[in-house]
Short mmCIF file of C-alpha atoms in Angstrom, two decimals:
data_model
loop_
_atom_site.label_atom_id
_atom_site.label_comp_id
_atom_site.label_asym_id
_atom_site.label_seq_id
_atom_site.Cartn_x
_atom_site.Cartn_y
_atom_site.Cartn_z
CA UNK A 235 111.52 95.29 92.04
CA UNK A 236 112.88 92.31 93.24
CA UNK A 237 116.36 90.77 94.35
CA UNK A 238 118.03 87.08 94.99
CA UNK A 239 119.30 86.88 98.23
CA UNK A 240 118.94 90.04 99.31
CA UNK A 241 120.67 91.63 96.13
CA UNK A 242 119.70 93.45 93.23
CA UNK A 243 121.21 95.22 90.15
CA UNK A 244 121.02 99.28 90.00
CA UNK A 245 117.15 99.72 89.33
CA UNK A 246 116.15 102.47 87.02
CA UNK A 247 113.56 105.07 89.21
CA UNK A 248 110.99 106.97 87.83
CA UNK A 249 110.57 111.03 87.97
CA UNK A 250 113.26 111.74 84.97
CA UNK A 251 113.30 112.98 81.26
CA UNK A 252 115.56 112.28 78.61
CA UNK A 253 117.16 115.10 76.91
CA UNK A 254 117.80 115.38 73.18
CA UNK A 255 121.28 115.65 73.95
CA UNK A 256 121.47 112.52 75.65
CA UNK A 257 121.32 114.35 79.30
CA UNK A 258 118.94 113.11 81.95
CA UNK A 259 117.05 115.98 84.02
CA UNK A 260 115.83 114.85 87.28
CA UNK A 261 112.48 115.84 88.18
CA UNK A 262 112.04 114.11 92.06
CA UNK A 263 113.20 117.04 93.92
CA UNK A 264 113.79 120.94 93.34
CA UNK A 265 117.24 120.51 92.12
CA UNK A 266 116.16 119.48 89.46
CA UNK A 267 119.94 118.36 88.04
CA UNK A 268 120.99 117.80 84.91
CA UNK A 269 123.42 115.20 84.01
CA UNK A 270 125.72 113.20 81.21
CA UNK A 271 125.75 109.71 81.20
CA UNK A 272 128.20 108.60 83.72
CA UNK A 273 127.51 111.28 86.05
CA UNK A 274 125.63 111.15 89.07
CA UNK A 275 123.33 114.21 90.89
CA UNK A 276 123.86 116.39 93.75
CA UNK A 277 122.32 113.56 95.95
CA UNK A 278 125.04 111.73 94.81
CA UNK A 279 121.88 107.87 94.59
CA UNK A 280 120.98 108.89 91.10
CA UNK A 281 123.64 107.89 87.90
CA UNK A 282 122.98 108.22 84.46
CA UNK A 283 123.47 105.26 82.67
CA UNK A 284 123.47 105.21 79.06
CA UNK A 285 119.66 107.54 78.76
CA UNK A 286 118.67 105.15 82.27
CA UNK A 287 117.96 107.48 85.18
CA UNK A 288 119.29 104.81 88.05
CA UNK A 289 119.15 104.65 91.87
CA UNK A 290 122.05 103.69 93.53
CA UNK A 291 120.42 102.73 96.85
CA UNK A 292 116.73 101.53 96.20
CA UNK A 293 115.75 99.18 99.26
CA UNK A 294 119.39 98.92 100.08
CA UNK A 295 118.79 99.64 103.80
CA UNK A 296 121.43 100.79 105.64
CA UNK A 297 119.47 101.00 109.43
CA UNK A 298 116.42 98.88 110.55
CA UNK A 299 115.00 99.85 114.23
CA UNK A 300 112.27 99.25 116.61
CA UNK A 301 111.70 102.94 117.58
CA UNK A 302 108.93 104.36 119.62
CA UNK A 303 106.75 106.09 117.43
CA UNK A 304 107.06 109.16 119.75
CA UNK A 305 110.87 109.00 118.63
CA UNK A 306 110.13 110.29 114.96
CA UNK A 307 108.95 112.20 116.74
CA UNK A 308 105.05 111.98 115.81
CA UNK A 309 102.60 112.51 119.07
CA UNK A 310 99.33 112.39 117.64
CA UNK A 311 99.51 109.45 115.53
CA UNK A 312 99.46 106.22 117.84
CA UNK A 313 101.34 107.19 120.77
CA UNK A 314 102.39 104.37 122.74
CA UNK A 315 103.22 102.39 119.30
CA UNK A 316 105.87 100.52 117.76
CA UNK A 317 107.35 102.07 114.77
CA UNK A 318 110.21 99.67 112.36
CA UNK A 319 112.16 102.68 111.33
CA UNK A 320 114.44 102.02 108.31
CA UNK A 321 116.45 104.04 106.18
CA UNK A 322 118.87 104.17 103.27
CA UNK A 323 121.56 106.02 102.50
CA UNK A 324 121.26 109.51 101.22
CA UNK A 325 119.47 113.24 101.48
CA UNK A 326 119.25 115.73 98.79
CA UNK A 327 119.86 118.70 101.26
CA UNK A 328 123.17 119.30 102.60
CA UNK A 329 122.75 120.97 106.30
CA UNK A 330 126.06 121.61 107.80
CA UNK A 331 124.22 120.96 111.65
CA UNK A 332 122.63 117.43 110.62
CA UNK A 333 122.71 115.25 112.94
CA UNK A 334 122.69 112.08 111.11
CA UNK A 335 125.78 113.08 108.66
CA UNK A 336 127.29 109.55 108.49
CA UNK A 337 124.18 108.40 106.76
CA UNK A 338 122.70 111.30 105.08
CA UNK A 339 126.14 112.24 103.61
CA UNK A 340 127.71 109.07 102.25
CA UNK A 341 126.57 108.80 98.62
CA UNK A 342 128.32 112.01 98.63
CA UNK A 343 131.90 110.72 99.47
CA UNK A 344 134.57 108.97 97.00
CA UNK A 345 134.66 106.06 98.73
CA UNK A 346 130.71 105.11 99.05
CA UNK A 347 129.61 101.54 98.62
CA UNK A 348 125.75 101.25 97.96
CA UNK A 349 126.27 97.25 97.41
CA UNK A 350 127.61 96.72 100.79
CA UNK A 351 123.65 97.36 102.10
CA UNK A 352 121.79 94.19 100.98
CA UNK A 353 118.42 95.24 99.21
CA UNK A 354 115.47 94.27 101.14
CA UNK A 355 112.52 92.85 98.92
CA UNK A 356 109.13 94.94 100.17
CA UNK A 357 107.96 91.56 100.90
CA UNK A 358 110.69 91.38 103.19
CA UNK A 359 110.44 94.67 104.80
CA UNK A 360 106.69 93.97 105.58
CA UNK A 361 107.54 90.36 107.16
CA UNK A 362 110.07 91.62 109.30
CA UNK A 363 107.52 94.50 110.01
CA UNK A 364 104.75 92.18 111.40
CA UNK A 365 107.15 89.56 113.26
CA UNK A 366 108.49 91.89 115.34
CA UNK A 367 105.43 93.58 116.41
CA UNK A 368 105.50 97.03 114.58
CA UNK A 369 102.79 98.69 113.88
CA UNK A 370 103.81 100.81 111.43
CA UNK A 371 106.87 101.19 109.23
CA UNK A 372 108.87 104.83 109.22
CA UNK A 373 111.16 105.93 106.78
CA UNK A 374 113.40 108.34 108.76
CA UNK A 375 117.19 109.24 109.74
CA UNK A 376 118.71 110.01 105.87
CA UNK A 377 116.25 111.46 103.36
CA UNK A 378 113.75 108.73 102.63
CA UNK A 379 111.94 110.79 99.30
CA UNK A 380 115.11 109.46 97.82
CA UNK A 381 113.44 106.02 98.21
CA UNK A 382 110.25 107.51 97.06
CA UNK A 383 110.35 104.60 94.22
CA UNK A 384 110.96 101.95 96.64
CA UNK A 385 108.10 103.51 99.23
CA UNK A 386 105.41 102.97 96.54
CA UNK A 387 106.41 99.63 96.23
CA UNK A 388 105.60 99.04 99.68
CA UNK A 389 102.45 100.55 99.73
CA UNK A 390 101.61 98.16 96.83
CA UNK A 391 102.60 95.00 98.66
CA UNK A 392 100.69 95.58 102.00
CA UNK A 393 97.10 95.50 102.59
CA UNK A 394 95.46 98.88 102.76
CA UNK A 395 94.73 98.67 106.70
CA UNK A 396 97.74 96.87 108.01
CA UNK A 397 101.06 98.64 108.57
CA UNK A 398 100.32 102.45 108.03
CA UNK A 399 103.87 104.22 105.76
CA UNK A 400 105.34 107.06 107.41
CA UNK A 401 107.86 109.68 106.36
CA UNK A 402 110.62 111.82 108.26
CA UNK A 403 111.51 113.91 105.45
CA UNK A 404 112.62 117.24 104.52
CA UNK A 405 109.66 117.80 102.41
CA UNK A 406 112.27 118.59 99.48
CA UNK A 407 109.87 116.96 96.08
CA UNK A 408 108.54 118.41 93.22
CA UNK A 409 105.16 118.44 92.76
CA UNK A 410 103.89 115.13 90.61
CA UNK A 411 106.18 112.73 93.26
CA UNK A 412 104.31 114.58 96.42
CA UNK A 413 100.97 114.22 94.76
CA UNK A 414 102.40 110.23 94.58
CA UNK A 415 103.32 110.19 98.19
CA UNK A 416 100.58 111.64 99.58
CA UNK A 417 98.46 108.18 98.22
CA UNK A 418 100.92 106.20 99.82
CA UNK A 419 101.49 107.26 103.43
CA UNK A 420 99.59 107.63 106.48
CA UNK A 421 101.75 110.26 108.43
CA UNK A 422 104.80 112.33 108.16
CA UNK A 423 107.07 114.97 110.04
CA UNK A 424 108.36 117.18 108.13
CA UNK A 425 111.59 119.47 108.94
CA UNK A 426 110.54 123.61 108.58
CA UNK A 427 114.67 124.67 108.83
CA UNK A 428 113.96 127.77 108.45
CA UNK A 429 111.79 130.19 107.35
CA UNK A 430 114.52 131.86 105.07
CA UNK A 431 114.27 131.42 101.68
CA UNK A 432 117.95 132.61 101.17
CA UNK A 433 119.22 130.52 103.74
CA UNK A 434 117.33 127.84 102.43
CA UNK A 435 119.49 128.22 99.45
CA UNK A 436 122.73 129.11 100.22
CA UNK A 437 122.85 127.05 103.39
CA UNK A 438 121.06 124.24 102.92
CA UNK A 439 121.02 123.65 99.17
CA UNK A 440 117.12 123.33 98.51
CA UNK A 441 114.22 125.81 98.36
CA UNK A 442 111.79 126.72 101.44
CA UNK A 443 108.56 126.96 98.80
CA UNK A 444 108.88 123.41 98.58
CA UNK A 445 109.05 122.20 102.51
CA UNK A 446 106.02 124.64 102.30
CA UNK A 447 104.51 122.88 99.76
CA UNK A 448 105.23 119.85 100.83
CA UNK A 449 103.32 120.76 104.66
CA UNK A 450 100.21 122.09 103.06
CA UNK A 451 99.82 119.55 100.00
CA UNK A 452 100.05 116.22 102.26
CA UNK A 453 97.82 117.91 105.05
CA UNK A 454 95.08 118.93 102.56
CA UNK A 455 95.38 115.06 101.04
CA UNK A 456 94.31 113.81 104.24
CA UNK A 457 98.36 112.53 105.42
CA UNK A 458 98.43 113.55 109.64
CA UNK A 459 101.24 116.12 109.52
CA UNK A 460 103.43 117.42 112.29
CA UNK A 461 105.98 119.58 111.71
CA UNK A 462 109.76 119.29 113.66
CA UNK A 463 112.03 122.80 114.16
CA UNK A 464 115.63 122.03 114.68
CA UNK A 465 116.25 125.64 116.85
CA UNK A 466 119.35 126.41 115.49
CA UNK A 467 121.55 129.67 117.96
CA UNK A 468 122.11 132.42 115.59
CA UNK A 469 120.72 130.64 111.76
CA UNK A 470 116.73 130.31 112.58
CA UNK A 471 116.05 131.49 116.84
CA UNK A 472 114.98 135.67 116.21
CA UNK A 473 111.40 135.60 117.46
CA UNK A 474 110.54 137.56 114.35
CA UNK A 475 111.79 134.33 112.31
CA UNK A 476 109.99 131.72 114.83
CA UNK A 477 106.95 133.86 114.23
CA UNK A 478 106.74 133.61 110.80
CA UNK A 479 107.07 129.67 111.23
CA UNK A 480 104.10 129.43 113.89
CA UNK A 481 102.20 131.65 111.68
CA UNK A 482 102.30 129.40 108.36
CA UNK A 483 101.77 126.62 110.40
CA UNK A 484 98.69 127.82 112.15
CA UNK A 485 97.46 129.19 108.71
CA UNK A 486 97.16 125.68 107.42
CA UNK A 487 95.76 123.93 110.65
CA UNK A 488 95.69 124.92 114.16
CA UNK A 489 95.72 121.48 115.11
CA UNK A 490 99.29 120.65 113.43
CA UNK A 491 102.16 119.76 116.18
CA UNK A 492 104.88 121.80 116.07
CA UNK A 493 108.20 120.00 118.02
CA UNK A 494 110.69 122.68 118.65
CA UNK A 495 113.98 121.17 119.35
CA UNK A 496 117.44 121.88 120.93
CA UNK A 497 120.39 122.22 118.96
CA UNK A 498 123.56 120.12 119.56
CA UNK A 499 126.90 121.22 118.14
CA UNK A 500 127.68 118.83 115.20
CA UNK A 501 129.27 117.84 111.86
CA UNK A 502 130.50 121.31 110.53
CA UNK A 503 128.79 123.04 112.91
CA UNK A 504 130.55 122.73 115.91
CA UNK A 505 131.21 125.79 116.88
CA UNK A 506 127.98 126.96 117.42
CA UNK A 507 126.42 127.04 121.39
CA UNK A 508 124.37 124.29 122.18
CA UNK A 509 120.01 125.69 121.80
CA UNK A 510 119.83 127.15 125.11
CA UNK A 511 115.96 125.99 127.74
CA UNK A 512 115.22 129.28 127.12
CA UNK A 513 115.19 129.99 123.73
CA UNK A 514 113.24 126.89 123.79
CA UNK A 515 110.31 127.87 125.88
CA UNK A 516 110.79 131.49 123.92
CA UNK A 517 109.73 129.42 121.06
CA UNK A 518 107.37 127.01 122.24
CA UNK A 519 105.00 130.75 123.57
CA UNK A 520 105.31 132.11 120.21
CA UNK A 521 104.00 129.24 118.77
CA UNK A 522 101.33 128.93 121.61
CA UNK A 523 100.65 132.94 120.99
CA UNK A 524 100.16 132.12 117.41
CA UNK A 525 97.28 130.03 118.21
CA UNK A 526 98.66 126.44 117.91
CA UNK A 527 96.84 123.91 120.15
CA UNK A 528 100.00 121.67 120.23
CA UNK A 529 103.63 122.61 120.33
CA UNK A 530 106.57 120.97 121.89
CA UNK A 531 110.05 120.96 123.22
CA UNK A 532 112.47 118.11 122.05
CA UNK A 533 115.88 117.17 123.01
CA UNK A 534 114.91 118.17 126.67
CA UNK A 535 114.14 115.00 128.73
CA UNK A 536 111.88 115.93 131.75
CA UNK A 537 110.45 118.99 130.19
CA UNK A 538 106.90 120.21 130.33
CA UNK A 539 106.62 120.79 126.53
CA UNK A 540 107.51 117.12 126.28
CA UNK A 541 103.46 116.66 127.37
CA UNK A 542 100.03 117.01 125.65
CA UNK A 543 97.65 119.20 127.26
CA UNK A 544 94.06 119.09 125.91
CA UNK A 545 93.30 122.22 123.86
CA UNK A 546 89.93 122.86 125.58
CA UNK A 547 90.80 123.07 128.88
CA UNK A 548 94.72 122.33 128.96
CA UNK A 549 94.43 119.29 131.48
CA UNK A 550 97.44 116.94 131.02
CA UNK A 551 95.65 114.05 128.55
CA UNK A 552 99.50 112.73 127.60
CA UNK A 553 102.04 112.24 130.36
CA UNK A 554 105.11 111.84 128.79
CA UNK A 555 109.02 111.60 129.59
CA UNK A 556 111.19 112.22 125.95
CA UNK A 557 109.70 108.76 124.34
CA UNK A 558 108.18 106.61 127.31
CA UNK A 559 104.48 107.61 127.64
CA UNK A 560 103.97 107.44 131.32
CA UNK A 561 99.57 107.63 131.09
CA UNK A 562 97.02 108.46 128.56
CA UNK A 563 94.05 110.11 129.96
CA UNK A 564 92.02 110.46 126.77
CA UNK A 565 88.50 108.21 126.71
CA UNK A 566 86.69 107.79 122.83
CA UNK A 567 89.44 109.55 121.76
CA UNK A 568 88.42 113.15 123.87
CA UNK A 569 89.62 114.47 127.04
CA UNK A 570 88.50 113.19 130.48
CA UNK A 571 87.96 115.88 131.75
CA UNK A 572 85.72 117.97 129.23
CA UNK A 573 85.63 115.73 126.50
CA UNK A 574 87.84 117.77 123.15
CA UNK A 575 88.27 115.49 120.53
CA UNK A 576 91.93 115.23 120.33
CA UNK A 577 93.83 115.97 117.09
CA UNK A 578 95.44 112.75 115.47
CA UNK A 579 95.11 109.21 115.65
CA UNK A 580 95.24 106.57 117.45
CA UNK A 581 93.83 107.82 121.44
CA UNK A 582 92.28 105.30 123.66
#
């Protein structure tokens, strides 16, 4: 993979198989399309050309950032940290409340324009990375396990201890690319929707077995998971639903974050009610109830399920205000005050 000038020619992107037909079936995410040459999948970065399965947008990054890593948001996995987020275009759900439309949606419109984002060697990526102080690199915003390709190449080009790969993804990948991922990355959030299979479907356009998947496969290969809610008025907020939610989560590990956030009326969605405080804190007790040592409000600045409380005693151990972490009071990685070993990475 590389590019003059910042450019490069479509790339061809593993995770396909020819048919006998002359058809390409994708085999990166649950869709699983099926396509002629010429045509191009749901996703709208994938084209068959001539038997070639290509990407449209590999490296062609379309946002580069300086985020907090608290922003992703991850907690437990160097809070305090400087994260370069990046992202191309693209997502292979299609969630009429996303909040990040104008990026996630594009390759789906006539009018998109892949070439007009200049393709970023990994070389590159990882200078840029290190000169401005990250200290880790997040693929977030659109749907990055459409760069899945482009994400391995990364991983190749760093050194093993330098720059730990992270993923804000919908968890939406078959099983042989996750297995891939999982080698590749040090953390990810992943996005539980719902806990509606149908919806899943006929909402969303993807299948809830494999954000399931996706959670327990990466935990169990050693990747630090936390998992984000989107709290949605009337599509995912019954208790009975957010039950089921804590419930899987806690079945995996206790110690998993769960960040239950506030809905904000958007793209097709607008006429829904903005997620109310209350339904919030509803949420955040059921997933307390459920026996989760770590579950937070988002989209609520000032909130108390904004902090970390240790799980032994529930002293405040991180004092923090939506993505500025006001103190730390963790010492060899445990609580002051008694000592628990905090879940994650990266405490003083």
């Amino acid at each position: 993979m590389s590019g003059a000038n910042g450019t490069t020619p479509e790339m061809s992107c593993p995770y396909f198989v020819v048919r006998d037909d002359g058809k390409i079936a994708c085999t990166l995410c649950p869709r699983r399309c099926v396509r002629q040459p010429g045509e191009r999948g749901d996703c709208g970065t994938r084209i068959n050309r001539q038997g070639e399965w290509h990407a449209l947008n590999l490296g062609r990054l379309s946002v580069t950032a300086l985020d907090p890593i608290e922003k992703k948001p991850l907690f437990h996995f160097w809070p305090g940290s400087q994260t370069l987020s990046v992202a191309a275009d693209g997502c292979n759900l299609d969630c009429p409340f996303c909040q990040n439309h104008l990026l996630s949606q594009r390759p789906r419109e006539g009018d998109w324009r892949p070439e007009k984002n200049a393709f970023v060697p990994p070389a590159l990526l990882l200078q840029q990375a290190r000169r401005r102080g990250a200290h880790s690199i997040s693929f977030t915003y659109s749907e990055p396990l459409l760069q899945l390709a482009y994400i391995l190449e990364v991983a190749r080009a760093k050194s093993r201890d330098e720059l730990p790969l992270i993923l804000v993804t919908n968890g939406q990948v078959n099983a042989q690319p996750r297995a891939d991922l999982a080698r590749a990355i040090a953390a990810a959030n992943v996005d539980l929707k719902t806990f509606s299979a149908r919806q899943y479907r006929s909402v969303l356009g993807g299948t809830l077995s494999a954000t399931l998947d996706t959670i327990g496969e990466l935990h169990q290969a050693g990747v630090w998971i936390e998992v984000t809610t989107l709290l949605v008025p009337d599509f995912n907020d019954t208790a009975e639903e957010v039950t089921q939610m804590a419930a899987f989560i806690a079945g995996i590990d206790r110690a998993i974050p769960w960040h239950v956030s506030a809905f904000h009326p958007d793209w097709r969605w607008q006429h829904l009610p903005r997620t109310s405080v209350q339904s919030l804190h509803r949420a955040r007790q059921i997933g307390l109830a459920a026996g989760l040592h770590h579950v937070y409000t988002g989209n609520i600045p000032g909130d108390d399920g904004e902090r970390t409380l240790c799980s032994g005693c529930g002293a405040v151990i991180v004092d923090r205000m939506q993505y500025r972490i006001r103190a730390i009071h963790t010492e060899n990685g445990g609580c002051k005050r008694c000592g628990t070993r905090v879940a994650g990475t990266g405490f003083p």
